[in-house]
PDB file of C-alpha atoms and ligand atoms in Angstrom:
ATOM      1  CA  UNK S   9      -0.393  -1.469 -27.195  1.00  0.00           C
ATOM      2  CA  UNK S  10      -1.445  -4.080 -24.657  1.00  0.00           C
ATOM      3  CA  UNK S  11      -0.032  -3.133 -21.832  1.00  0.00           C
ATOM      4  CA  UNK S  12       0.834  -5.577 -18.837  1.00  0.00           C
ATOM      5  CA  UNK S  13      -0.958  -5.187 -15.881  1.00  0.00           C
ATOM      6  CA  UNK S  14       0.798  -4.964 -12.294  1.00  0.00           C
ATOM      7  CA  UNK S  15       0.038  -5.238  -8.395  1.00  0.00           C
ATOM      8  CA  UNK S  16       2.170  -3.232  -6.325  1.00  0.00           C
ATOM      9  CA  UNK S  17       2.781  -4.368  -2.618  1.00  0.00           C
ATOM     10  CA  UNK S  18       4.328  -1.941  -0.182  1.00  0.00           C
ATOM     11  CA  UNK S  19       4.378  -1.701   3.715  1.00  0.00           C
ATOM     12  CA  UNK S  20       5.773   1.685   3.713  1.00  0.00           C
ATOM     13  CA  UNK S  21       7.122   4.587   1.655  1.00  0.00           C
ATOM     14  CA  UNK S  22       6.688   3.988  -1.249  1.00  0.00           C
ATOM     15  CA  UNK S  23       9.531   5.406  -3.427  1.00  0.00           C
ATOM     16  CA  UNK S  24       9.992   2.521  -5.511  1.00  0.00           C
ATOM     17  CA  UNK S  25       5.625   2.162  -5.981  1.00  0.00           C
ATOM     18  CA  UNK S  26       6.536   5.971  -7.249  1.00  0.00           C
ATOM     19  CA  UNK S  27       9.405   5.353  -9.758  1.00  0.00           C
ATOM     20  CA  UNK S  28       7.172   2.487 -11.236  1.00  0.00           C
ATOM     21  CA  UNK S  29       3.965   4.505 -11.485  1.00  0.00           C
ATOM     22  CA  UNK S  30       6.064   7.129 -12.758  1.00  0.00           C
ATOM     23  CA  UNK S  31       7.341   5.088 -15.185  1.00  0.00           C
ATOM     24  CA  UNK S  32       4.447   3.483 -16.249  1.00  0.00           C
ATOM     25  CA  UNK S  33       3.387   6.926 -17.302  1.00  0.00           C
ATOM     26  CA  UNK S  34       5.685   7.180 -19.817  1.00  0.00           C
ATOM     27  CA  UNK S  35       3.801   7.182 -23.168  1.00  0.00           C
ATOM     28  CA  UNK S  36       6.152   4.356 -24.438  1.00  0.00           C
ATOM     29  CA  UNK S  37       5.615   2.241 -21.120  1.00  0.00           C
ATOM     30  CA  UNK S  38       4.571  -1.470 -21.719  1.00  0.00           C
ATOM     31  CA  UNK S  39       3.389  -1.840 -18.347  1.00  0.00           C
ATOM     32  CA  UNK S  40       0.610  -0.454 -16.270  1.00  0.00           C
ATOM     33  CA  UNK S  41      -0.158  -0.201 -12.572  1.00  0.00           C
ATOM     34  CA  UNK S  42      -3.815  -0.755 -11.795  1.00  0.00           C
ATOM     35  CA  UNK S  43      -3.612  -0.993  -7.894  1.00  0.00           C
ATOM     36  CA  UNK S  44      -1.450  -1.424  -4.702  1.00  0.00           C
ATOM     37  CA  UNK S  45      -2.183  -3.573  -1.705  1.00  0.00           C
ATOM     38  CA  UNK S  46      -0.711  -2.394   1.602  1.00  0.00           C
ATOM     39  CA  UNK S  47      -0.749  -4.052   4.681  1.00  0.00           C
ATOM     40  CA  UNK S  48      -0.058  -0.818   7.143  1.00  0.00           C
ATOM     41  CA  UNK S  49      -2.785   1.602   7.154  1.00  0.00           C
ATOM     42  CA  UNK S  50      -0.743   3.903   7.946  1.00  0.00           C
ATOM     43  CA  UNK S  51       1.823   3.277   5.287  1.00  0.00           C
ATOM     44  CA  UNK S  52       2.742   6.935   3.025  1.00  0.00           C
ATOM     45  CA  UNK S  53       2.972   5.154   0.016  1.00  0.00           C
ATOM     46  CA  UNK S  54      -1.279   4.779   0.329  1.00  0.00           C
ATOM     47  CA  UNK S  55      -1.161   8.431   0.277  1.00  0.00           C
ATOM     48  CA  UNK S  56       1.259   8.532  -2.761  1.00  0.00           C
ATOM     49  CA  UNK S  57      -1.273   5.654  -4.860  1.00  0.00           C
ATOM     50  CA  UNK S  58      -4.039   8.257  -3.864  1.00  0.00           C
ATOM     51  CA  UNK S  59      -1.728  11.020  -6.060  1.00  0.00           C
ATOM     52  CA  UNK S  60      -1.741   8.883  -8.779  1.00  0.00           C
ATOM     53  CA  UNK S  61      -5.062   7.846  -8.749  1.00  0.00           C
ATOM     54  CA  UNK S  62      -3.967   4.002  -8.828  1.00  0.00           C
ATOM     55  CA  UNK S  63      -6.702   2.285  -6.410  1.00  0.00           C
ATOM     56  CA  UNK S  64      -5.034   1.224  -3.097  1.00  0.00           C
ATOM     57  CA  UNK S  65      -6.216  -1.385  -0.340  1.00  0.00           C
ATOM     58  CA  UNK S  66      -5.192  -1.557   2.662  1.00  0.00           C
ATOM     59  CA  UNK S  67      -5.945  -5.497   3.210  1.00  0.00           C
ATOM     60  CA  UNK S  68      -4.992  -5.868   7.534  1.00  0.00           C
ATOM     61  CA  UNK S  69      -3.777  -9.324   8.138  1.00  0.00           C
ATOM     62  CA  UNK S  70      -5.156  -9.418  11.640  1.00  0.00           C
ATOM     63  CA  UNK S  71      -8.266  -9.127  10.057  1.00  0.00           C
ATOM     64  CA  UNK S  72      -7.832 -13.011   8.940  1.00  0.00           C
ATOM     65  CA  UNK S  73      -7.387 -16.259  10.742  1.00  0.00           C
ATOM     66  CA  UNK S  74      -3.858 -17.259   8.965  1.00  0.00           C
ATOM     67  CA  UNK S  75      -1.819 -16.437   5.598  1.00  0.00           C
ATOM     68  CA  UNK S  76      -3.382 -18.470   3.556  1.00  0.00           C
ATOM     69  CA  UNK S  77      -6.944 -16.821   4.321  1.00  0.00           C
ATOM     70  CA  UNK S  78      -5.246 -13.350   4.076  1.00  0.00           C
ATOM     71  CA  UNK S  79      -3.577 -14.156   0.886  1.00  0.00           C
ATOM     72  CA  UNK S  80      -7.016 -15.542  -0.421  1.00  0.00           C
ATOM     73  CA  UNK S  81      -8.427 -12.212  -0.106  1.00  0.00           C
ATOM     74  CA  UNK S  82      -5.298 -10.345  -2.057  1.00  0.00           C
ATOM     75  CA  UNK S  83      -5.648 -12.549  -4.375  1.00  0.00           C
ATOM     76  CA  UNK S  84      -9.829 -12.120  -5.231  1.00  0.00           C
ATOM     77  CA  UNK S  85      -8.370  -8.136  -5.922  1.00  0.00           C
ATOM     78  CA  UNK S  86      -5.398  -9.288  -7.940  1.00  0.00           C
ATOM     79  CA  UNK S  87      -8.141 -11.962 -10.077  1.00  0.00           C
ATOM     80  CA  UNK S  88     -10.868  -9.061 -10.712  1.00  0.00           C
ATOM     81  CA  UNK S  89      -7.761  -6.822 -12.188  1.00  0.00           C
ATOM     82  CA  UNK S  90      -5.829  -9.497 -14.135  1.00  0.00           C
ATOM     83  CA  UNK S  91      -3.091  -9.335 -12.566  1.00  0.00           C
ATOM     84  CA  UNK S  92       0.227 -10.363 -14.792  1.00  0.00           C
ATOM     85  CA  UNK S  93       2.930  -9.021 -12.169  1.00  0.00           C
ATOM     86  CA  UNK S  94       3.251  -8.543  -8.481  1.00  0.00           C
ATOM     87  CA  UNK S  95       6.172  -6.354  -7.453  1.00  0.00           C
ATOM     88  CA  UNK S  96       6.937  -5.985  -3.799  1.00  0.00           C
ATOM     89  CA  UNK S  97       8.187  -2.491  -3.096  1.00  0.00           C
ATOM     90  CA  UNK S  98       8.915  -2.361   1.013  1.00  0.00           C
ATOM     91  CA  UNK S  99       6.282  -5.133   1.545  1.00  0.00           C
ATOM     92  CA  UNK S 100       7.690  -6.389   4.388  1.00  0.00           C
ATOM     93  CA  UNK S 101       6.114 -10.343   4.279  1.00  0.00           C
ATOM     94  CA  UNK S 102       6.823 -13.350   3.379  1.00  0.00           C
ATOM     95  CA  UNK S 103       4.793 -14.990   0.863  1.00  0.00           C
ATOM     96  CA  UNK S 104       3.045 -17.826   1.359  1.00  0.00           C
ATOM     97  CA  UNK S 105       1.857 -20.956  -0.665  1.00  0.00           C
ATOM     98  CA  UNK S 106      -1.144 -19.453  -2.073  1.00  0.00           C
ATOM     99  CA  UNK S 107       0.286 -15.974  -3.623  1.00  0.00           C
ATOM    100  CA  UNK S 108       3.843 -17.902  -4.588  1.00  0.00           C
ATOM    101  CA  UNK S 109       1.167 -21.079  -6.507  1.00  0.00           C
ATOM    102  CA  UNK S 110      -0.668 -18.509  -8.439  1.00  0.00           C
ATOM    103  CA  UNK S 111       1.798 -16.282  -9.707  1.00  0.00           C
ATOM    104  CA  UNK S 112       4.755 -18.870 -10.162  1.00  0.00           C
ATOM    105  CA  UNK S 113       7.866 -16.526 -12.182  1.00  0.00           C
ATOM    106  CA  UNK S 114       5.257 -13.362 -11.657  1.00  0.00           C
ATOM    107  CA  UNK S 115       6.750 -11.990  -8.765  1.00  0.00           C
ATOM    108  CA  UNK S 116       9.379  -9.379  -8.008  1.00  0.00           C
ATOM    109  CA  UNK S 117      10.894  -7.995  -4.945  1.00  0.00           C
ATOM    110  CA  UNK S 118      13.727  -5.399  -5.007  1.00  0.00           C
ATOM    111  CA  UNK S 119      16.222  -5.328  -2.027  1.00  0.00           C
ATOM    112  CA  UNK S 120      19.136  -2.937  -1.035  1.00  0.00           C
ATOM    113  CA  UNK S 121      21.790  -4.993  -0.996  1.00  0.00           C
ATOM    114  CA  UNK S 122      23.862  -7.161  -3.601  1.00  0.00           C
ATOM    115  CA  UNK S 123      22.550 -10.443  -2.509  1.00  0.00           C
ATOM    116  CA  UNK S 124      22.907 -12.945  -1.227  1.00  0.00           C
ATOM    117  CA  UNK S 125      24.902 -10.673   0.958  1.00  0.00           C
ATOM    118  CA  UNK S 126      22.131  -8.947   3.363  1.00  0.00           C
ATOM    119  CA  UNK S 127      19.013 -10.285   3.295  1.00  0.00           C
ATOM    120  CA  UNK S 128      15.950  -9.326   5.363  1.00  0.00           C
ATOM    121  CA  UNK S 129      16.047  -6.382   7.301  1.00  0.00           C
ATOM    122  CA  UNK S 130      18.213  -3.520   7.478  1.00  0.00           C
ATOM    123  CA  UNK S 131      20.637  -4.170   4.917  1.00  0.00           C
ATOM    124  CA  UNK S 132      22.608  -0.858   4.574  1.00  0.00           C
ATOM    125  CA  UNK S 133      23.099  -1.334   7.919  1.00  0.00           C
ATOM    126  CA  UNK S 134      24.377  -4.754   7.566  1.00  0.00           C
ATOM    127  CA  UNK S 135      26.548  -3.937   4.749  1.00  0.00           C
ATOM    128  CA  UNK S 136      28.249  -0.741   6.631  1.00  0.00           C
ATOM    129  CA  UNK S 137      28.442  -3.041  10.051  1.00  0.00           C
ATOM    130  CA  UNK S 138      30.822  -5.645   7.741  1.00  0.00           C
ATOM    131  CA  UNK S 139      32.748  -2.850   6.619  1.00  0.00           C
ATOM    132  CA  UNK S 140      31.856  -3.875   2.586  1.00  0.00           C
ATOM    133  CA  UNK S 141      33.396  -1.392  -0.068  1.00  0.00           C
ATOM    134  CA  UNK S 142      30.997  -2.330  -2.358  1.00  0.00           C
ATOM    135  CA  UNK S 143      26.579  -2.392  -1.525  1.00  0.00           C
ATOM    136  CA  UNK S 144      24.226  -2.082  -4.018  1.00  0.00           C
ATOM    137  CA  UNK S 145      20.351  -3.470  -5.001  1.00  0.00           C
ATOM    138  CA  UNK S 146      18.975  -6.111  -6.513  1.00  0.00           C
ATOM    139  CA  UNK S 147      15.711  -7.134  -8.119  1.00  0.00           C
ATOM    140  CA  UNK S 148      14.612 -10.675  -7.869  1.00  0.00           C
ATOM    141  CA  UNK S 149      11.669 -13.094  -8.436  1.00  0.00           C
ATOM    142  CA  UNK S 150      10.374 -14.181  -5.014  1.00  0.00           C
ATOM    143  CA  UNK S 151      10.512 -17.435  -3.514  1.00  0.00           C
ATOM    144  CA  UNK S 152       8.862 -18.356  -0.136  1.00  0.00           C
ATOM    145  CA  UNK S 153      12.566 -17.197   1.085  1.00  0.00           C
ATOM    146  CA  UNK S 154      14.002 -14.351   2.659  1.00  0.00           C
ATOM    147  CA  UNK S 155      14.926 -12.197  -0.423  1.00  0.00           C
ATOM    148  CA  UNK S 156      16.283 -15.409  -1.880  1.00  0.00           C
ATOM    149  CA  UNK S 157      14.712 -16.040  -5.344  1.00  0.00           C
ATOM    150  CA  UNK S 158      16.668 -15.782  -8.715  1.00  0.00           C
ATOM    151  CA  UNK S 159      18.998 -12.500  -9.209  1.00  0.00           C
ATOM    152  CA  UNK S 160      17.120 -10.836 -12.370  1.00  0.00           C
ATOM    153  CA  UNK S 161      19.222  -7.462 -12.007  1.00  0.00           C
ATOM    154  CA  UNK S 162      21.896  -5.507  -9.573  1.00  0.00           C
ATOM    155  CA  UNK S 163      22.946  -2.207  -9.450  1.00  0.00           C
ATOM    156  CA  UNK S 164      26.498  -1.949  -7.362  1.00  0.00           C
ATOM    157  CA  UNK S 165      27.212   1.258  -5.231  1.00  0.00           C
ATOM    158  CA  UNK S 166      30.415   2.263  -3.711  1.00  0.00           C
ATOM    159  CA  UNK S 167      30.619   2.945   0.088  1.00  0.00           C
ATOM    160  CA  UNK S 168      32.418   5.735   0.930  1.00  0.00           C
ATOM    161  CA  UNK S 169      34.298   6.681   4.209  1.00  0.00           C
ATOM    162  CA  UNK S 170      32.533   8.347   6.514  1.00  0.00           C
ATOM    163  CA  UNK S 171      28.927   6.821   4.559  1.00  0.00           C
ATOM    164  CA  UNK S 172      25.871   6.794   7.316  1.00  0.00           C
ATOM    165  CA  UNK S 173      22.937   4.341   7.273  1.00  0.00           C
ATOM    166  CA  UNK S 174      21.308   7.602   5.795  1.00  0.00           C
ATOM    167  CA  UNK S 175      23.862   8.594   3.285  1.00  0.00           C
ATOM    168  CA  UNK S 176      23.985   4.801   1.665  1.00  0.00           C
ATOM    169  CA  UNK S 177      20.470   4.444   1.970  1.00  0.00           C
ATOM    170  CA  UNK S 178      19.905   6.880  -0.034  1.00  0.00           C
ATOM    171  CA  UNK S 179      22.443   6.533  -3.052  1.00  0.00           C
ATOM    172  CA  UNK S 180      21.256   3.173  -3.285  1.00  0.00           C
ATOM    173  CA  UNK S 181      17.526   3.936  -3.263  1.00  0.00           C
ATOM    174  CA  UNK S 182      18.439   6.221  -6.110  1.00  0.00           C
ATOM    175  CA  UNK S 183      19.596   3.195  -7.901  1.00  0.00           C
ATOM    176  CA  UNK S 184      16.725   1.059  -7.250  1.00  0.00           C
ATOM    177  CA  UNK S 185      14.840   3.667  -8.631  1.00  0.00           C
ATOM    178  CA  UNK S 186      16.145   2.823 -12.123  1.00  0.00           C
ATOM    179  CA  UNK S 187      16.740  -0.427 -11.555  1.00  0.00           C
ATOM    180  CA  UNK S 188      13.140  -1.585 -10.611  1.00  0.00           C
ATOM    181  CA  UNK S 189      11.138   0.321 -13.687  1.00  0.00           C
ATOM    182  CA  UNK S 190      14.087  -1.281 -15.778  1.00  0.00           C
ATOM    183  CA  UNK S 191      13.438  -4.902 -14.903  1.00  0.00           C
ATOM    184  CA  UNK S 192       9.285  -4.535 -14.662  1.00  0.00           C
ATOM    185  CA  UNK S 193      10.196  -3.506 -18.881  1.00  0.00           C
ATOM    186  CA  UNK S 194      11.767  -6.102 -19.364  1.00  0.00           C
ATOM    187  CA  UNK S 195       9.499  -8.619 -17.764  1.00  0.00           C
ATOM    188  CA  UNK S 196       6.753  -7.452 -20.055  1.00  0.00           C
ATOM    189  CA  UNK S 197       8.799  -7.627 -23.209  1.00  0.00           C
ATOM    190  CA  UNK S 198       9.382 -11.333 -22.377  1.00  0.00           C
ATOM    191  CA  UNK S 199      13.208 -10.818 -21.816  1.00  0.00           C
ATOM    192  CA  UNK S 200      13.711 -12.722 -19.073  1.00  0.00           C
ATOM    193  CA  UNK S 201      13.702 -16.366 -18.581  1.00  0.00           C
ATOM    194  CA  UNK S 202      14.422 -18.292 -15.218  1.00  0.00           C
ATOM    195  CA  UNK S 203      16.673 -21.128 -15.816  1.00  0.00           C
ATOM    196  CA  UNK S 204      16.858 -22.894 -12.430  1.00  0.00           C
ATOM    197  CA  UNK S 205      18.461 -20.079 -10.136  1.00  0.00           C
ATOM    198  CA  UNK S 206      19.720 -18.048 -13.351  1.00  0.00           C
ATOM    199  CA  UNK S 207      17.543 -15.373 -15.045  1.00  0.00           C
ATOM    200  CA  UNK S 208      18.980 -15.139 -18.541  1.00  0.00           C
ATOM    201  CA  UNK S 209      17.859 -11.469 -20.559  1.00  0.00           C
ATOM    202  CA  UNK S 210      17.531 -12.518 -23.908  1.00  0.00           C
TER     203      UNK S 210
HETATM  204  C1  GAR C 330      13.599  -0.153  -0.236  1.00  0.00           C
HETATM  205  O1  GAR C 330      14.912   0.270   0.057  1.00  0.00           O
HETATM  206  C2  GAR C 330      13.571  -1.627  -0.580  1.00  0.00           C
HETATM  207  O2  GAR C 330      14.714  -2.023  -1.292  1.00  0.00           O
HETATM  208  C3  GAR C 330      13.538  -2.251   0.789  1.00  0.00           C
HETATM  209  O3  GAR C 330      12.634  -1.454   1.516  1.00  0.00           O
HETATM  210  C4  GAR C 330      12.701  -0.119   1.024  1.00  0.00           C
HETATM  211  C5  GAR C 330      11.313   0.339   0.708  1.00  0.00           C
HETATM  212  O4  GAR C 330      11.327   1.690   0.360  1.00  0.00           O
HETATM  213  N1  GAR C 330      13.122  -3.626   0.742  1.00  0.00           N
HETATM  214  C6  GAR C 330      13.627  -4.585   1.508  1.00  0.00           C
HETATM  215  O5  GAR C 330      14.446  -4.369   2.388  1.00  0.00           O
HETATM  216  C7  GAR C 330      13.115  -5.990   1.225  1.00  0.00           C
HETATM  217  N2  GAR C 330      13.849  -6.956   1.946  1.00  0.00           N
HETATM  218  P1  GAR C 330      10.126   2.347  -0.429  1.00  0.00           P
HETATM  219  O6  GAR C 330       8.860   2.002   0.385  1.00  0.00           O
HETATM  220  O7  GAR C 330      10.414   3.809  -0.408  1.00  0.00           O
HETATM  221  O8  GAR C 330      10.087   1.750  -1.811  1.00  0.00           O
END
């Protein structure tokens, strides 16, 4: 089998870069990670790319006058790898022209809230400062917004009384675990199609 060919982006951790790559490890997988650009040198999830053996830049936007040369670069590593999908995992950016122009409907973010509720940064701690019942995560392609492209998939989560930033965090992260591999498998088995602002899974 052919299998598609993704670019991971993370600033941080990691966890979701792991439960892809662990995913795409599955013998059944129809989808491959062949490298992850990071913008942090210092960012774990390098480390964790390392484990896998999945090549991993760290590409340092103060190295370059403005996005659009930075992105220029990123994308001369995506080009020499094929790149079919780019899934931001804790890449804490926003795109710009160039990225969003060359991979129109090819890019994926996952965030931990049910949005549009809780966008940008912090969100479990948004969602427990409004006193919401209900959080969750949600994968969606990327637009040059703030976590505001098309809704492909959510995953809700309960809050429960006496819930921490910690203690949500983490029961959703467990979510977008699942969530993210899920979505990446269907991308590849050409389930989804982006009507306008709706994804429909056929
Ligand atoms: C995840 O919770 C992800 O949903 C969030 O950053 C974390 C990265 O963790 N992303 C956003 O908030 C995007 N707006 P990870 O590095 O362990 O995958």
């Amino acid at each position: 089998m052919n299998k598609g060919r993704i670019a991971v982006f993370l600033s941080g951790r990691g966890s979701n870069f792991t439960a892809i790559a662990r995913a795409s490890r599955n013998p059944d997988a129809n989808f491959s990670v062949r490298l992850v650009i990071c913008d942090r040198q210092d960012a774990p999830g390098l480390k964790k790319a390392a484990n896998f053996g999945i090549p991993a830049y760290h590409i340092n936007p103060r190295q370059f006058p403005d996005k659009t040369a930075y992105e220029a670069e990123i994308c001369a590593y995506l080009q020499r790898e094929n790149i079919e999908l780019i899934c931001l995992a804790g890449y804490m950016r926003l795109l710009g022209p160039v990225l969003l122009d060359k991979y129109p409907g090819r890019i994926m973010n996952i965030h931990p809230a049910l949005l549009p509720s809780f966008p940008g940064l912090d969100a479990q701690e948004q969602a427990l400062r409004y006193g919401v019942k209900i959080s969750g995560c949600t994968v969606h392609f990327v637009d040059a917004g703030i976590d505001s492209g098309p809704v492909i998939a959510q995953k809700a989560v309960a809050v429960r009384a006496g819930d921490t930033q910690e203690t949500l965090s983490r029961r959703i992260l467990r979510q977008e675990h699942r969530l993210y591999p899920w979505a990446v498998r269907q991308f590849f088995a050409g389930r989804l199609q982006i009507q306008g602002r709706t994804v429909i899974i056929k």
